[in-house]
Coordinates of C-alpha atoms in Angstrom, one line a residue:
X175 CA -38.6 126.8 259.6
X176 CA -37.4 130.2 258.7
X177 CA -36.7 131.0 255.1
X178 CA -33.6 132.2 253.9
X179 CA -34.0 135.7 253.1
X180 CA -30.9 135.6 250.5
X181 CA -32.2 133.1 248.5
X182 CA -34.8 134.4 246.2
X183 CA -37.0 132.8 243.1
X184 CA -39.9 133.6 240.8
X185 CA -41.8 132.1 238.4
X186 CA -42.9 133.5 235.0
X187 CA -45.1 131.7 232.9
X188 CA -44.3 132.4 229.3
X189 CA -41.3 132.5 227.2
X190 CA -42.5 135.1 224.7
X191 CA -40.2 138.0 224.2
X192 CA -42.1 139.9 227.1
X193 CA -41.6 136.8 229.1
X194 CA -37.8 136.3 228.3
X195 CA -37.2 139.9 229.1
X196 CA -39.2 139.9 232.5
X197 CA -37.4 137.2 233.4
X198 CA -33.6 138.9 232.4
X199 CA -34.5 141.3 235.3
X200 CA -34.9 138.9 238.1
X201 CA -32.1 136.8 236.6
X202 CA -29.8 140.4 236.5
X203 CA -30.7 140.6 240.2
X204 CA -29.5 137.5 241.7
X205 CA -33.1 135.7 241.8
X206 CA -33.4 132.0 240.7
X207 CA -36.3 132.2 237.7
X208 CA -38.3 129.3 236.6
X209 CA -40.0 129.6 233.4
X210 CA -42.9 127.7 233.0
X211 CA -43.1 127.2 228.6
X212 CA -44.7 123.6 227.5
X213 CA -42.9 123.8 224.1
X214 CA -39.4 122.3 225.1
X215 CA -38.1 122.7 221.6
X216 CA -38.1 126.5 222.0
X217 CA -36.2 126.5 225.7
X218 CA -33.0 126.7 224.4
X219 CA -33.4 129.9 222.0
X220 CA -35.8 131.3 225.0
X221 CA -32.5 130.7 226.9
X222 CA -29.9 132.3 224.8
X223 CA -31.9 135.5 224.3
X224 CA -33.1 135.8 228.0
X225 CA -29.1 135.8 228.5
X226 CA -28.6 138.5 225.8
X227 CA -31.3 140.7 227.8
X228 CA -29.8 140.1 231.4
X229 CA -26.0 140.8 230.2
X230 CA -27.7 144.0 228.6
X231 CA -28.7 144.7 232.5
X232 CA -25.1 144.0 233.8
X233 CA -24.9 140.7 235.2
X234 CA -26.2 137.3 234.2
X235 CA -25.7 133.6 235.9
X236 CA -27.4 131.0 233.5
X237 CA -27.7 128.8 236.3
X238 CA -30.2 130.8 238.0
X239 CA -32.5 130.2 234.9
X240 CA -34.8 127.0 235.2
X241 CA -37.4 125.9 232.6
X242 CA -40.4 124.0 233.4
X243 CA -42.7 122.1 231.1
X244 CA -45.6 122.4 233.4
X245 CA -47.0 124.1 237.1
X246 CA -47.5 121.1 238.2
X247 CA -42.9 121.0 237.8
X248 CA -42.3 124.2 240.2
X249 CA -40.2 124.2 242.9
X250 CA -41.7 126.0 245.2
X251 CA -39.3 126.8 247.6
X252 CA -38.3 130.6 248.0
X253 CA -40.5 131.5 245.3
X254 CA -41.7 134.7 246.3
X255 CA -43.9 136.1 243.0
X256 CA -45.6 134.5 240.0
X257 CA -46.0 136.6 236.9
X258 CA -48.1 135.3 234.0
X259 CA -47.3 136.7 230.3
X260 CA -49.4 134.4 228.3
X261 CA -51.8 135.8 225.5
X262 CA -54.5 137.8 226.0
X263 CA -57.1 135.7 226.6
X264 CA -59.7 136.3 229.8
X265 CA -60.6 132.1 229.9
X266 CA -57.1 131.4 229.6
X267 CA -56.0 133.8 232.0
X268 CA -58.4 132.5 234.3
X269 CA -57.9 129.0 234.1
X270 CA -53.9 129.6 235.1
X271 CA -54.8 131.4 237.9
X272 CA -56.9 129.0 239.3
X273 CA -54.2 126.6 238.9
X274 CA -51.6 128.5 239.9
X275 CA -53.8 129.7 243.1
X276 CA -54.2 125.6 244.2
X277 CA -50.6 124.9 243.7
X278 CA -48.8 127.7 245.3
X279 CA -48.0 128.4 248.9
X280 CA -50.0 131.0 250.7
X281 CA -47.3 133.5 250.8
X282 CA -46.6 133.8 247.2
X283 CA -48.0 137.0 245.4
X284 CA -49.2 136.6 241.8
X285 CA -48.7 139.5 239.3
X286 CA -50.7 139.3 235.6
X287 CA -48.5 141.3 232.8
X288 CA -52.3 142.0 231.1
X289 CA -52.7 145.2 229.8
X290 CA -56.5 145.2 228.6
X291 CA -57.6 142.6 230.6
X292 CA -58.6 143.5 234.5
X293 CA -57.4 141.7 236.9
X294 CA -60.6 141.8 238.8
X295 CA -62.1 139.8 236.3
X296 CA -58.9 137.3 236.3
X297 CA -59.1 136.3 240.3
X298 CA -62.8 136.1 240.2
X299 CA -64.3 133.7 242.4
X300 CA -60.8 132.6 243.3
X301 CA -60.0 131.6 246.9
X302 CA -56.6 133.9 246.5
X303 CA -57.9 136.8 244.5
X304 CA -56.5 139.1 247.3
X305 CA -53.2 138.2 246.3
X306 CA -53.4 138.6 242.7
X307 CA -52.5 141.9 241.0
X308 CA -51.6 143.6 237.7
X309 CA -48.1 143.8 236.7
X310 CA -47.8 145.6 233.9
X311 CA -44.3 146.0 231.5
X312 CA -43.6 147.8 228.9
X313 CA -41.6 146.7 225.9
X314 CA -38.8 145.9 225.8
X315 CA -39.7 144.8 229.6
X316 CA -36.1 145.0 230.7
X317 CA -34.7 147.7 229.3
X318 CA -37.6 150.2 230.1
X319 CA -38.2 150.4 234.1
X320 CA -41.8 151.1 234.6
X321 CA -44.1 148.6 236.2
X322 CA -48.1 149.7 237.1
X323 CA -49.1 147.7 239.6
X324 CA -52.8 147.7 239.4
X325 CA -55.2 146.8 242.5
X326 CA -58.2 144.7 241.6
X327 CA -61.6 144.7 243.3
X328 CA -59.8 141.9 245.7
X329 CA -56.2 142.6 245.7
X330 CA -55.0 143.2 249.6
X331 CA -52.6 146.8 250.6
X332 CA -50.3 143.8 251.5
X333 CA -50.0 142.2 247.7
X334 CA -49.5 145.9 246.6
X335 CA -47.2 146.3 249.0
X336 CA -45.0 143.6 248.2
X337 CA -45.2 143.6 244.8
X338 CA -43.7 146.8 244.6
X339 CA -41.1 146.3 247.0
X340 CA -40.1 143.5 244.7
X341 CA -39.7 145.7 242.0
X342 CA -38.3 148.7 243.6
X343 CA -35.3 145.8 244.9
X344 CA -34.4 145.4 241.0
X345 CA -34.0 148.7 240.6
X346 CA -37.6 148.9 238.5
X347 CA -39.8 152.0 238.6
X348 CA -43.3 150.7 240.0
X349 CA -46.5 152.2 240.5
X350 CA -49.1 151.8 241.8
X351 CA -52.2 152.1 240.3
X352 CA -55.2 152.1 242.8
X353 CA -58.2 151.2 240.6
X354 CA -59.1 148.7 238.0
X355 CA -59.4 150.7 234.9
X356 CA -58.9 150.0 230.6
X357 CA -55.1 151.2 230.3
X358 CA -53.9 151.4 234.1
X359 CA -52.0 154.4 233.8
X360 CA -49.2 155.1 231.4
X361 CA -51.5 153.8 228.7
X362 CA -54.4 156.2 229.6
X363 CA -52.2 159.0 229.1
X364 CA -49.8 157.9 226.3
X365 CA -53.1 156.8 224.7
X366 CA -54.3 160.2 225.1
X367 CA -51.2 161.7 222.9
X368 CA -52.0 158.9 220.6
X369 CA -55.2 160.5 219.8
X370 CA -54.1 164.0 219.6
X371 CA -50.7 162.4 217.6
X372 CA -53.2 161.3 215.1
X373 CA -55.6 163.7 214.7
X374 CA -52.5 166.2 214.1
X375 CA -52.2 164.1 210.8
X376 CA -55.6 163.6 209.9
X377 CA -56.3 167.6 210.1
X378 CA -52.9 167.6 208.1
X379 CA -50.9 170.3 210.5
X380 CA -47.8 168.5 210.7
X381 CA -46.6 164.7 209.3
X382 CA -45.6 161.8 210.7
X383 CA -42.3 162.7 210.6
X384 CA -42.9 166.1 212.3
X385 CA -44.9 164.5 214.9
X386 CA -42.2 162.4 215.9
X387 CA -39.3 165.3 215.6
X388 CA -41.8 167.3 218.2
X389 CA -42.0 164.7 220.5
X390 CA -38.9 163.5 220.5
X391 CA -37.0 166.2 220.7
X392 CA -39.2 168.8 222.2
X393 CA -41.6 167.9 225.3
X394 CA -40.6 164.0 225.3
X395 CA -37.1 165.2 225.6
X396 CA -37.5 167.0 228.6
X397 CA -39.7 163.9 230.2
X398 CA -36.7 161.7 230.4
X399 CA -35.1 164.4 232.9
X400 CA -39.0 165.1 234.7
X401 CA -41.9 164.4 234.4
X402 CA -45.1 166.5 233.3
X403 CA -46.0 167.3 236.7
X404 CA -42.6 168.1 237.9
X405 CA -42.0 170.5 234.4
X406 CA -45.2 172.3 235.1
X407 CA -43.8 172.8 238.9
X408 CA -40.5 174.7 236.5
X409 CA -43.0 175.9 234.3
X410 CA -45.4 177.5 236.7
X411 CA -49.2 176.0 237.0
X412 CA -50.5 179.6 236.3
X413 CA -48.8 179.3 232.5
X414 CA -50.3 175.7 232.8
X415 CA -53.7 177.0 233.1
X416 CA -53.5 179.7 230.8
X417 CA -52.5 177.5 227.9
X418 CA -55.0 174.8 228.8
X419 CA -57.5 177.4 228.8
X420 CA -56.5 178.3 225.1
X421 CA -55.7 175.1 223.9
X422 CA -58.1 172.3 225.5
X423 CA -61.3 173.5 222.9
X424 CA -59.1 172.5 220.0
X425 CA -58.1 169.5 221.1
X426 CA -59.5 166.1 219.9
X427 CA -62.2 164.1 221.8
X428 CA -62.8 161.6 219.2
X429 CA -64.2 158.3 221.0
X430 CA -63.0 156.2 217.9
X431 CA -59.7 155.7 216.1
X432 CA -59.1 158.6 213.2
X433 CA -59.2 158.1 209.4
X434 CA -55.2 158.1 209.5
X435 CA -54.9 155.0 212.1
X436 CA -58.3 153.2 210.6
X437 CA -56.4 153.5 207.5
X438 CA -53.2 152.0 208.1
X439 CA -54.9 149.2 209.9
X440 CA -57.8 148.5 206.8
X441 CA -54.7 148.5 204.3
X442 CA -52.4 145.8 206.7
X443 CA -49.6 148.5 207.2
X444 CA -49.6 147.5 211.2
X445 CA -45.6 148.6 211.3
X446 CA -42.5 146.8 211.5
X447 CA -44.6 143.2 212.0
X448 CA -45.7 144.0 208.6
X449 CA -42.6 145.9 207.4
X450 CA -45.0 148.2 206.1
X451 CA -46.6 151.4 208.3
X452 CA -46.1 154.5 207.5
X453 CA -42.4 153.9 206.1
X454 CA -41.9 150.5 204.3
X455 CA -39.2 148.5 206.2
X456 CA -36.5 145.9 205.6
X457 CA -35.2 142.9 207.9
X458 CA -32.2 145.3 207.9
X459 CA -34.0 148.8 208.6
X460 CA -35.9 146.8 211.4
X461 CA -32.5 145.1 213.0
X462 CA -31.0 148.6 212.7
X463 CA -33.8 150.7 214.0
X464 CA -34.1 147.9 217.1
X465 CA -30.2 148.2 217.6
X466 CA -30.4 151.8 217.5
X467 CA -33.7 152.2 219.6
X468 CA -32.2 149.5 222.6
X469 CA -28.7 150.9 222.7
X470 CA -30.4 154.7 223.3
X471 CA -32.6 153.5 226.2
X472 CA -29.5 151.5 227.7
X473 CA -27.8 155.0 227.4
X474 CA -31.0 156.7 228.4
X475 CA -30.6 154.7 232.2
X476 CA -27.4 155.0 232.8
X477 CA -27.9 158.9 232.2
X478 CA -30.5 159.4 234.5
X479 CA -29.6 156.5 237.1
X480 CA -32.1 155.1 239.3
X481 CA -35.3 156.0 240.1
X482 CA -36.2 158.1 243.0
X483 CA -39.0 155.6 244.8
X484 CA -39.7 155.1 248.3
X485 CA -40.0 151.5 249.4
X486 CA -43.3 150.7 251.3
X487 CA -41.8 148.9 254.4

């Protein structure tokens, strides 16, 4: 029997914030979502703030939001994708997956919301593993569009393949990612500024304030309207290579975190979780900051409207 192509449904498993907000944008785009969450007494705050996410995306129908106790409660019918955002824990991961790959139908593509655990070493040995992939979010999940879709040693062209035309459908900004490395790709290069961000402080040329004022307003400005490449095709690839040329022996190539960062983590001043980084912060401060932060990116979107993908069939 033929399904109907109108009717649509996931499953995410996990009700965390990364979950919740995963979820808001199948629920903002029509799909029926099941979330799979084994505490019940949490379902209905999980509930009420994967509404405030989905209405933040436009649109949201509560009744296309199901919670599930366990796998074995899915209904499986139209469920196109499972995503798993569960902690990060390889044995854990790997034990869902090899339920999830015995319970669901063949056609269903799995996506793993890991983003220091491969997904090689998730599906290994599994029956499935060619249908199992990275899906990678960034927080807050649904406000910021990017999803790296990262091929493992097993994952089929056809997983990738449908996994991003998923995403592109909900208006998401996938990628694909076409090895199995530590940090995909966003996080290589953000993590890349990290270390330079840092050793800017540790060398003492510039504060923390400063470093964000640069960013922010300077270069991370202009990467909301383009991105590096794309600048450098403004910019010229000649100018590129000069400054590279000047600048590149200067730059850090520490393999380990900086005094700065090894600091602020040896004294417990982790950041807002801790309301202590490096600014001490209030309940008030933090609700504010998120508020402020949230509403920017919402404003941020509408600017610079979808992204320009291509879908892959």
């Amino acid at each position: 029997m033929q399904e109907n192509r109108e009717e649509k449904a996931v499953v995410i498993i996990g009700s965390g914030i990364m979950g919740r907000d995963i979820a808001a944008i199948f629920v903002a785009g029509g799909w029926t979502t099941q979330l799979v969450a084994r505490d019940q007494a949490r379902w209905p705050d999980a509930r009420q703030l994967l509404a405030a996410s989905a209405r933040q995306l436009g649109n949201h129908d509560d009744a296309k939001v199901v919670f599930r106790a366990s796998i074995k409660d899915i209904d499986w019918q139209h469920v196109q994708a499972v995503l798993e955002v569960v902690p990060e824990q390889l044995a854990l991961k790997q034990s869902l997956f090899a339920e999830l790959d015995a319970a669901a139908p063949a056609h269903v593509v799995f996506g793993s919301n890991s983003s220091g655990i491969r997904i090689t070493d998730i599906a290994q040995g599994l029956p499935g593993a060619g249908r199992m992939a990275n899906t990678h979010f960034f927080q807050p999940a649904h406000l910021v569009p990017l999803v790296e879709i990262a091929k493992g040693e097993a994952t089929t062209q056809a997983t990738m393949d449908r996994l991003y035309d998923i995403f592109a459908s909900l208006g998401r900004a996938p990628v694909r990612v076409n090895r199995d490395l530590p940090g995909f790709l966003a996080n290589r290069i953000q993590h890349a500024l990290m270390r330079e961000a840092f050793a800017v402080i540790d060398s003492g040329l510039a504060s923390a304030d400063d470093v964000d004022l640069a960013v922010q307003f300077g270069f991370g400005f202009r990467y909301a309207a383009a991105g590096p490449m794309l600048l450098k095709e403004f910019a010229g690839f000649d100018t590129q290579h000069a400054a590279a040329t000047a600048i590149y022996p200067s730059l850090s190539n520490d393999t380990a975190p900086g005094k700065t960062l090894a600091g602020l983590v040896q004294q417990g001043r982790f950041g807002m979780k801790a309301k202590k980084g490096f600014r001490d912060w209030t309940d008030e401060a933090i609700a504010e900051e998120r508020t402020r932060y949230e509403a920017a990116l919402v404003k941020a979107a509408a600017v610079l409207g979808p992204p320009k993908i291509k879908r892959s069939t």
